[in-house]
C-alpha angles and dihedrals in degrees: 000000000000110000103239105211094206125105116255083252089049096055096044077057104055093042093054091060095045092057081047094046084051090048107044080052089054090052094039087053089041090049087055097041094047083048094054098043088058098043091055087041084054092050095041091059097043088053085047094056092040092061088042091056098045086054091052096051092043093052116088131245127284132201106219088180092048107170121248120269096263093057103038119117109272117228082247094075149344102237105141117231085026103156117201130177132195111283096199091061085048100096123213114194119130118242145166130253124014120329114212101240109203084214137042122262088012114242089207156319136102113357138142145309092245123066127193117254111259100182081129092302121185117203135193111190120051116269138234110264096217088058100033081052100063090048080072087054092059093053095266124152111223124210130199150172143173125224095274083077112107118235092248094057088049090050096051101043088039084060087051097054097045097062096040115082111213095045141100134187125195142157108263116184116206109029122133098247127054087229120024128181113201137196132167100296092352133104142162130166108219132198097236155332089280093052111120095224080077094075088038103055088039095057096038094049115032106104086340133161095280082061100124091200113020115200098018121141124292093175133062095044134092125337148180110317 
């Protein structure tokens, strides 16, 4: 065993600052390693929101209100509001007296023999729906308007009318837009006569693809009263 010179104070002493000396070193060596650990964690969640974000912007878009079934946009045209509704549960038989349409105007089902003439027929008094029905049948676009329309918006939609076979115009008093376009099972309410869903109503649905029967007659039927 080695003699230690040093009093037994001195050596308490030493020894203290040894064990100081071991445990600043410790806290030194926690303190790096805490700092390190947050640091990873840091980067770790930064990474983790970057990639969040670059999925979010390569997924693609999604509608959360997405309209129901019976007012989403057809594959047969992109006119917005457009409402359509199943032709094969729009029935076609021909029938006397009045028929209880469950929408007004009616956009289809059983009506009678005689349809309105639609070679651009504008009409002044309201029409009967059984006859103004078949009209749709034969690939017409009805247009209509209650009495909340301008005179400016009747008069231009009355000119387009006029020069487009296949299509009708009247008055029609409780119906839910100001100004409707109707085809067989379409519908769309518009803002105006200048509204471009006009043209395009017009061009998808005169004498478009929901036509029953698709040349039939708009003439020679029935007519102002």
């Amino acid at each position: 065993m080695s003699f230690d010179p040093r009093t037994p104070r001195a050596q308490q002493h030493d020894a203290h600052r040894a064990r100081q000396r071991r445990d600043r070193a410790l806290a030194i060596g926690l303190s790096v390693l805490v700092v390190v650990g947050l640091v990873g964690f840091g980067s770790y969640l930064v990474l983790e929101k970057s990639e969040a974000s670059e999925q979010k912007r390569a997924a693609p878009a999604t509608d959360d209100k997405a309209p129901s079934a019976e007012q989403k946009k057809p594959a047969d045209g992109s006119i917005e509001g457009l409402r359509t509704w199943d032709a094969a549960k729009l029935t076609r038989n021909h029938v006397g007296g009045t028929v209880a349409y469950p929408m007004k105007p009616p956009v289809g089902g059983d009506h009678n023999p005689i349809w309105m003439n639609c070679d651009g027929e504008v009409y002044t008094k309201a029409l009967p729906d059984v006859n103004a029905v078949h009209s749709l049948e034969h690939g017409s676009v009805w247009v209509t308007y209650t009495d909340q329309a301008s005179d400016a918006d009747v008069a231009k939609l009355a000119e387009r009318v006029g020069r487009t076979p296949y299509s009708l115009m009247s008055p029609y008093e409780g119906q839910s837009g100001t100004i409707m376009l109707t085809a067989w099972g379409k519908q769309v309410t518009v803002d105006g006569a200048d509204d471009p869903r006009v043209d395009r109503f017009f061009s998808e649905f005169v004498q478009g693809p929901q036509t029953p029967e698709p040349g039939a007659a708009c003439t020679g039927g029935l007519g102002a009263q």
